[in-house]
XYZ file of C-alpha atoms in Angstrom:
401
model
C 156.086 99.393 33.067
C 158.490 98.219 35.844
C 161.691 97.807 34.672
C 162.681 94.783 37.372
C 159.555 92.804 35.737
C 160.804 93.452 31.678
C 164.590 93.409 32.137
C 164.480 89.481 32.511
C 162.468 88.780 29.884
C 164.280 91.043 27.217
C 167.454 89.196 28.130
C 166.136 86.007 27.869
C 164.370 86.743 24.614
C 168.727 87.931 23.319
C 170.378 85.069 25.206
C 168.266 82.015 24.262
C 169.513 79.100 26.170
C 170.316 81.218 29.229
C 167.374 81.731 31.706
C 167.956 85.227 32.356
C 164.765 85.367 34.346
C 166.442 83.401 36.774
C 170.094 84.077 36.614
C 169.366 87.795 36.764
C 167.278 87.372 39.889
C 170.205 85.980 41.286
C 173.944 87.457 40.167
C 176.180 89.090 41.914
C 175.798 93.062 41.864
C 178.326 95.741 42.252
C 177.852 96.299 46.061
C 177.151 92.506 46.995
C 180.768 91.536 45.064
C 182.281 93.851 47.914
C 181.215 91.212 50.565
C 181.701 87.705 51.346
C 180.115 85.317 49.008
C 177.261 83.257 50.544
C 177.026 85.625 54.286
C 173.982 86.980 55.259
C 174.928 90.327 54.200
C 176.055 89.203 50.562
C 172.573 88.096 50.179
C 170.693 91.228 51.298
C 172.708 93.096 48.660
C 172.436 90.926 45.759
C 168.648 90.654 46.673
C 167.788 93.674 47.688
C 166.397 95.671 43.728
C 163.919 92.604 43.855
C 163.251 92.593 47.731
C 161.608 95.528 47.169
C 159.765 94.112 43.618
C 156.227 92.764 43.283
C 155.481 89.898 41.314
C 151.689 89.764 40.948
C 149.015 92.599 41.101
C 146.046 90.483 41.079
C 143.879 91.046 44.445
C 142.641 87.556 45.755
C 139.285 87.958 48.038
C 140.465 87.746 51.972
C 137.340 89.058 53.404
C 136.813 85.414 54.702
C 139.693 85.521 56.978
C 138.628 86.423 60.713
C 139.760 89.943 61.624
C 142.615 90.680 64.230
C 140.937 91.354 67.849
C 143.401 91.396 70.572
C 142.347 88.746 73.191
C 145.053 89.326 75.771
C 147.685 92.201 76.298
C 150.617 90.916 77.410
C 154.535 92.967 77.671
C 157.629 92.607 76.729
C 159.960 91.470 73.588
C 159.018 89.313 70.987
C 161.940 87.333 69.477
C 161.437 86.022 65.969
C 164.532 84.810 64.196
C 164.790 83.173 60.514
C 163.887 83.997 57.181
C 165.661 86.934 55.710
C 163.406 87.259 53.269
C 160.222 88.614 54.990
C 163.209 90.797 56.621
C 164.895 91.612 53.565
C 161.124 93.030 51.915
C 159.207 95.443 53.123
C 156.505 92.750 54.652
C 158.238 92.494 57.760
C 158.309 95.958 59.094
C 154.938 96.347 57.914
C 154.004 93.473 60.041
C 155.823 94.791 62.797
C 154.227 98.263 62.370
C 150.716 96.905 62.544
C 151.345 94.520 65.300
C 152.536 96.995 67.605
C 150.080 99.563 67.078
C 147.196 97.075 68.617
C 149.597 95.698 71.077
C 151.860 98.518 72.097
C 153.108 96.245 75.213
C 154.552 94.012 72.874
C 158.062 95.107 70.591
C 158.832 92.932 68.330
C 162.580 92.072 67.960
C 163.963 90.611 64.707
C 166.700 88.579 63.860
C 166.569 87.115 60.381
C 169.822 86.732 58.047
C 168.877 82.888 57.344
C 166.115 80.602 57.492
C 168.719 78.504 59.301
C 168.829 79.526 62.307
C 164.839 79.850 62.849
C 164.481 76.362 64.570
C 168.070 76.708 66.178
C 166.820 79.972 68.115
C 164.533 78.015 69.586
C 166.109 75.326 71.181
C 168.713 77.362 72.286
C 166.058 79.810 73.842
C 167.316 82.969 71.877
C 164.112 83.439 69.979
C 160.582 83.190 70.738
C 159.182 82.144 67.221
C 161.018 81.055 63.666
C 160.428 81.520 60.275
C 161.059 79.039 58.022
C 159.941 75.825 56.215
C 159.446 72.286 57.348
C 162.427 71.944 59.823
C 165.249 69.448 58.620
C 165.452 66.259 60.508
C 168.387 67.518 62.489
C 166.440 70.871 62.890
C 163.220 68.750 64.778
C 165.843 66.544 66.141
C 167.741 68.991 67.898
C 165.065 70.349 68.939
C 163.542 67.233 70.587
C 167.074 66.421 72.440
C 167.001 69.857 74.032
C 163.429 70.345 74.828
C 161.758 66.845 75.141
C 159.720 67.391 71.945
C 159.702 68.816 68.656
C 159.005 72.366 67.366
C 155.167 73.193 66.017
C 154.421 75.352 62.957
C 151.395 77.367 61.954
C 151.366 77.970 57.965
C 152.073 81.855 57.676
C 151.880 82.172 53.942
C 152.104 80.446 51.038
C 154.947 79.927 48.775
C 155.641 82.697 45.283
C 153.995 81.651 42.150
C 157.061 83.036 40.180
C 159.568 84.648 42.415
C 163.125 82.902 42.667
C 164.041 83.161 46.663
C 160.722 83.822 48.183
C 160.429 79.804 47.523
C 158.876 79.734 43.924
C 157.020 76.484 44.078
C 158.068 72.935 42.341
C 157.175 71.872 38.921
C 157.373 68.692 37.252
C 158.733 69.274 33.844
C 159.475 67.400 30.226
C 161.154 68.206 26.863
C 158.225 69.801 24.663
C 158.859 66.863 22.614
C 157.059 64.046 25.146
C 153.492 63.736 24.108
C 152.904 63.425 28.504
C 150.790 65.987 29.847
C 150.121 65.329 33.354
C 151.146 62.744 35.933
C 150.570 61.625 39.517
C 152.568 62.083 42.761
C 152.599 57.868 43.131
C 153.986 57.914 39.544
C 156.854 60.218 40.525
C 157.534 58.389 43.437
C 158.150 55.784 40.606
C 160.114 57.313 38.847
C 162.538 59.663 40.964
C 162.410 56.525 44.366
C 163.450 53.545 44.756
C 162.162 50.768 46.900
C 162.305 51.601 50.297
C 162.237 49.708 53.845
C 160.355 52.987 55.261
C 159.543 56.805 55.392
C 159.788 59.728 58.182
C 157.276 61.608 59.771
C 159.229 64.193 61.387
C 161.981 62.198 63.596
C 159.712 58.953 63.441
C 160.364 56.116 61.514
C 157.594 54.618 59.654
C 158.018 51.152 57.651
C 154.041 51.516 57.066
C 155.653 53.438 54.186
C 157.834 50.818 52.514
C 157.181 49.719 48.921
C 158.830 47.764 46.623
C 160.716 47.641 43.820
C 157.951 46.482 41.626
C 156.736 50.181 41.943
C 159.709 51.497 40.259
C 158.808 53.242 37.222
C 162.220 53.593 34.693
C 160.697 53.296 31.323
C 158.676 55.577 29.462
C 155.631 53.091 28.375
C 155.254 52.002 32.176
C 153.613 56.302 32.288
C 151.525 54.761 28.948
C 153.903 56.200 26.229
C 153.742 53.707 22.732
C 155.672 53.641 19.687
C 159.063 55.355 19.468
C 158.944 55.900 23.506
C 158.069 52.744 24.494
C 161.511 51.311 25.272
C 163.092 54.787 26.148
C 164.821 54.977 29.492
C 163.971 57.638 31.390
C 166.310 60.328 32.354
C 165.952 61.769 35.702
C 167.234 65.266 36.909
C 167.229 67.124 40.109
C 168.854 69.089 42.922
C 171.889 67.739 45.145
C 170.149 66.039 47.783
C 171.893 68.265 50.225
C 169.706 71.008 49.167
C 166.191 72.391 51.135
C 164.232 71.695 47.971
C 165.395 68.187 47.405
C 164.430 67.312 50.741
C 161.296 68.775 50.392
C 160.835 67.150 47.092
C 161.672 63.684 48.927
C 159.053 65.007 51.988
C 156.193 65.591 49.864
C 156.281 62.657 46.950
C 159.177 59.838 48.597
C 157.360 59.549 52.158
C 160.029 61.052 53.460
C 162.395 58.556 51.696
C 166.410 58.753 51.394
C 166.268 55.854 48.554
C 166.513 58.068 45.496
C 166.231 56.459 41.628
C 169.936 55.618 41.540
C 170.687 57.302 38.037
C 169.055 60.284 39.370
C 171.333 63.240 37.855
C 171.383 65.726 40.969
C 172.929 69.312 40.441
C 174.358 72.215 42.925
C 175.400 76.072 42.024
C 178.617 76.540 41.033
C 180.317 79.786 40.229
C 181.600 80.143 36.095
C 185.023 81.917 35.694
C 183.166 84.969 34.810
C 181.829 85.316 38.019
C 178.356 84.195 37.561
C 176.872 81.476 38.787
C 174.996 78.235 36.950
C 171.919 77.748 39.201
C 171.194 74.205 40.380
C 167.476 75.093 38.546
C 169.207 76.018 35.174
C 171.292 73.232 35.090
C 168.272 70.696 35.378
C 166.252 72.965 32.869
C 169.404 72.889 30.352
C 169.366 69.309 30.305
C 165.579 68.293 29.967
C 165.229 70.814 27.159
C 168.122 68.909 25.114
C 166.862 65.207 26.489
C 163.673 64.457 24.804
C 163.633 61.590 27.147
C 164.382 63.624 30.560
C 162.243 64.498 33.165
C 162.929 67.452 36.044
C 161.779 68.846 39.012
C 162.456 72.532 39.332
C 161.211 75.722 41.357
C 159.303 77.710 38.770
C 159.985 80.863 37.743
C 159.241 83.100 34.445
C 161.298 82.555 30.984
C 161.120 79.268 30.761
C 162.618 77.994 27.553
C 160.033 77.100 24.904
C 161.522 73.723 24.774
C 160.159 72.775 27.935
C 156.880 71.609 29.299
C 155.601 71.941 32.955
C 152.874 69.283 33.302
C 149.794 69.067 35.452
C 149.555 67.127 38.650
C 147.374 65.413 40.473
C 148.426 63.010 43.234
C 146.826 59.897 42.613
C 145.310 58.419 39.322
C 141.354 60.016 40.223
C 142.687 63.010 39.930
C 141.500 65.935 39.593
C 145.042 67.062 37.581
C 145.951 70.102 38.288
C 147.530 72.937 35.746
C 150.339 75.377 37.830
C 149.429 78.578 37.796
C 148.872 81.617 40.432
C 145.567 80.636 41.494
C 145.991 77.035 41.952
C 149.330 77.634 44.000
C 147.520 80.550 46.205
C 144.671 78.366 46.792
C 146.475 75.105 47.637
C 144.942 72.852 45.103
C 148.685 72.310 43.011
C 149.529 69.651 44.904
C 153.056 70.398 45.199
C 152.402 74.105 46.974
C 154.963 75.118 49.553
C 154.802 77.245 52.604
C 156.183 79.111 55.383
C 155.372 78.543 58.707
C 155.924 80.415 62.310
C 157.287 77.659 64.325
C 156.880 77.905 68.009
C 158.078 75.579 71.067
C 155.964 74.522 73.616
C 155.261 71.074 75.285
C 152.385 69.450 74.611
C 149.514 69.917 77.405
C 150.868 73.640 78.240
C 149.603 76.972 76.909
C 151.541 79.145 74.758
C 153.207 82.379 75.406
C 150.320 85.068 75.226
C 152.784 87.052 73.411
C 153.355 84.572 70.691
C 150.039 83.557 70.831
C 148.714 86.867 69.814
C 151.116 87.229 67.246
C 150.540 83.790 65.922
C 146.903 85.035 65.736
C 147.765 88.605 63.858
C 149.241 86.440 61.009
C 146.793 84.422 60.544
C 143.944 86.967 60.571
C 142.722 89.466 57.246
C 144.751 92.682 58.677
C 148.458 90.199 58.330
C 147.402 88.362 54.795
C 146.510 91.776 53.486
C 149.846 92.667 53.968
C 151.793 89.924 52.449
C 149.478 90.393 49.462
C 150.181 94.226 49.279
C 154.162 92.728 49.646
C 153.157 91.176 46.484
C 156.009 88.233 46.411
C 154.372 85.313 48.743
C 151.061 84.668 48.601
C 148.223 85.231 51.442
C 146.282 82.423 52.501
C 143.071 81.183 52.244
C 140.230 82.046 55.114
C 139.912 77.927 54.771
C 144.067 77.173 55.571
C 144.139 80.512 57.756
C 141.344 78.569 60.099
C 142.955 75.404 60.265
C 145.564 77.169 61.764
C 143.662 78.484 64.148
C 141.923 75.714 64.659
C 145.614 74.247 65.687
C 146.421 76.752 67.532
C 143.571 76.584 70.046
C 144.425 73.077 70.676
C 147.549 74.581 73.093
C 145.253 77.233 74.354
C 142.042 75.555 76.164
C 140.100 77.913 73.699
C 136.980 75.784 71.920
C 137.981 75.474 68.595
């Protein structure tokens, strides 16, 4: 048995109320309190026990993804900047080990203390592909003003199931009270929006997406609740909206939207006087498991308490509804699955470096997914999302599809 897996769940069993699953994925450790709080190298050293953790063991069937066969052999540095995770782990060395034995030309160069930077390296012309999730709007907007158009991104792996920092996916959840059991991506547009005169698509405004406020749902029996719920207001809980996940939260259910339920309760990490810190996640989870009348979005993770219920999704009323769990995330039919993408710049109508091409291509392909499964922390993608990729990808070659 690996201690890194039990220690969590021991704690939490002795603290109760605390999620030690979560907090101690992320405290402070001896070495990391030696740096500065929040840097790059703070991070790495906090992280770094579970960096080198696996989360799941179960082997998902990849032989449908196309093999890696070299199709050019170009030279020269490859510059990929962002996410410190895949830096932090051992997947990216063993990426770059595998690469460069089929294309020995080609060295890869990393750079990757922050998902931050991935989409600034770009524009600025320091790095040659990023690693991160969907680009903020400044990201793709910075982006545009310095290159004429915005970045492109070619899903590279899919989300954790479990894992806090290797972006554990979202979950919808209730007090263990509320007889709900699953609920639609239109009905939490209901309930965590607000009417809206639009939505983005990237840097584009689209008032296609409007809707009203006659779509607001802010009562329990508008979700089909009787009895004692029918006149309960519901209570609404989330992350500061400054926050990656709040944006994607408002990306993948609010069109996009800035007009957030006004009594949404939004939380950040703050640090206790004993040092620790409160996650953003706990604090939502503390609340809905006290509120039998709250509802949360949160990034799962193991240890839940047992006063709390994640429900099954689905995103419109036909359904189907769809339980969270390993497989369902991995294969992409949770509807709220995250990702992480290699994001590339290159102006529409021209070809792509053969160097990031090919390397674009090695992700995608059996030999790469293997990999991240072996990593055992993000999850490998399907043959069906690693074509689609491809698929994309040939559109900026001349290649058929």
């Amino acid at each position: 048995m690996k201690p890194i897996r039990w220690i969590p769940f021991l704690l939490a069993a002795l603290l109760g109320a605390e999620h030690a699953a979560a907090q101690y994925q992320s405290q402070p450790t001896e070495e990391s309190r030696k740096l500065p709080p929040g840097s790059a190298a703070e991070r790495k050293a906090r992280m770094s026990a579970r960096a080198n953790g696996v989360s799941y063991t179960k082997r998902f069937d990849l032989s449908g993804l196309p093999h890696y066969v070299p199709e050019e052999k170009p030279a020269g540095k490859l510059r990929v900047y962002g996410n410190n995770y895949v830096g932090d782990a051992p997947l990216g060395r063993w990426w770059k080990e595998a690469f460069e034995k089929v294309q020995p030309g080609i060295q890869i160069e990393y750079f990757l203390p922050s998902a931050a930077i991935a989409i600034p390296g770009l524009y600025f012309g320091l790095a040659d592909v990023g690693i991160n999730h969907d680009p903020s709007f400044y990201d793709s907007l910075g982006h545009l003003r310095l290159k004429g158009y915005e970045p492109v991104g070619f899903s590279a792996f899919t989300g954790s199931y479990d894992y806090v920092g290797w972006q554990n996916n979202l979950v919808i959840i209730v007090n263990k009270d509320n007889p709900l059991s699953k609920i639609t991506l239109q009905q939490l547009d209901g309930i965590f929006g607000s009417a809206r005169d639009g939505g983005w698509v990237g840097t584009t405004w689209h008032p296609e997406l409007s809707r009203g406020p006659e779509r607001d749902i802010r009562k329990w029996d508008q979700l089909g609740l009787t009895g004692e719920w029918a006149d309960k207001r519901i209570s609404v809980h989330g992350y500061s909206l400054r926050y990656a996940t709040a944006i994607e939260f408002s990306n993948k259910v609010l069109q996009a939207s800035d007009k957030w339920n006004g009594d949404l309760h939004a939380y950040g990490n703050y640090r206790r006087p004993d040092g620790t810190t409160y996650l953003e996640a706990d604090q939502v989870i503390d609340y809905v498991r006290k509120d039998p009348a709250a509802i949360g979005y949160v990034r799962f993770h193991q240890g839940l308490p047992k006063e709390i219920k994640v429900l099954a999704l689905a995103r419109t009323s036909a359904g189907p509804y769809v339980e969270y769990g390993l497989e369902t995330v991995q294969n992409r039919s949770y509807p709220l699955w995250g990702d992480q993408s290699l994001w590339i710049s290159v102006k529409p109508g021209t070809r792509i470096d053969p160097k990031t091409r090919e390397f674009v291509r090695f992700v995608l392909s059996r030999e790469a997914q293997e990999l991240v499964q072996r990593d055992g922390k993000y999850l490998p993608l399907t043959a069906e999302a690693a074509r689609a990729e491809l698929r994309k990808l040939d559109q900026f070659t001349g290649a058929n599809p």
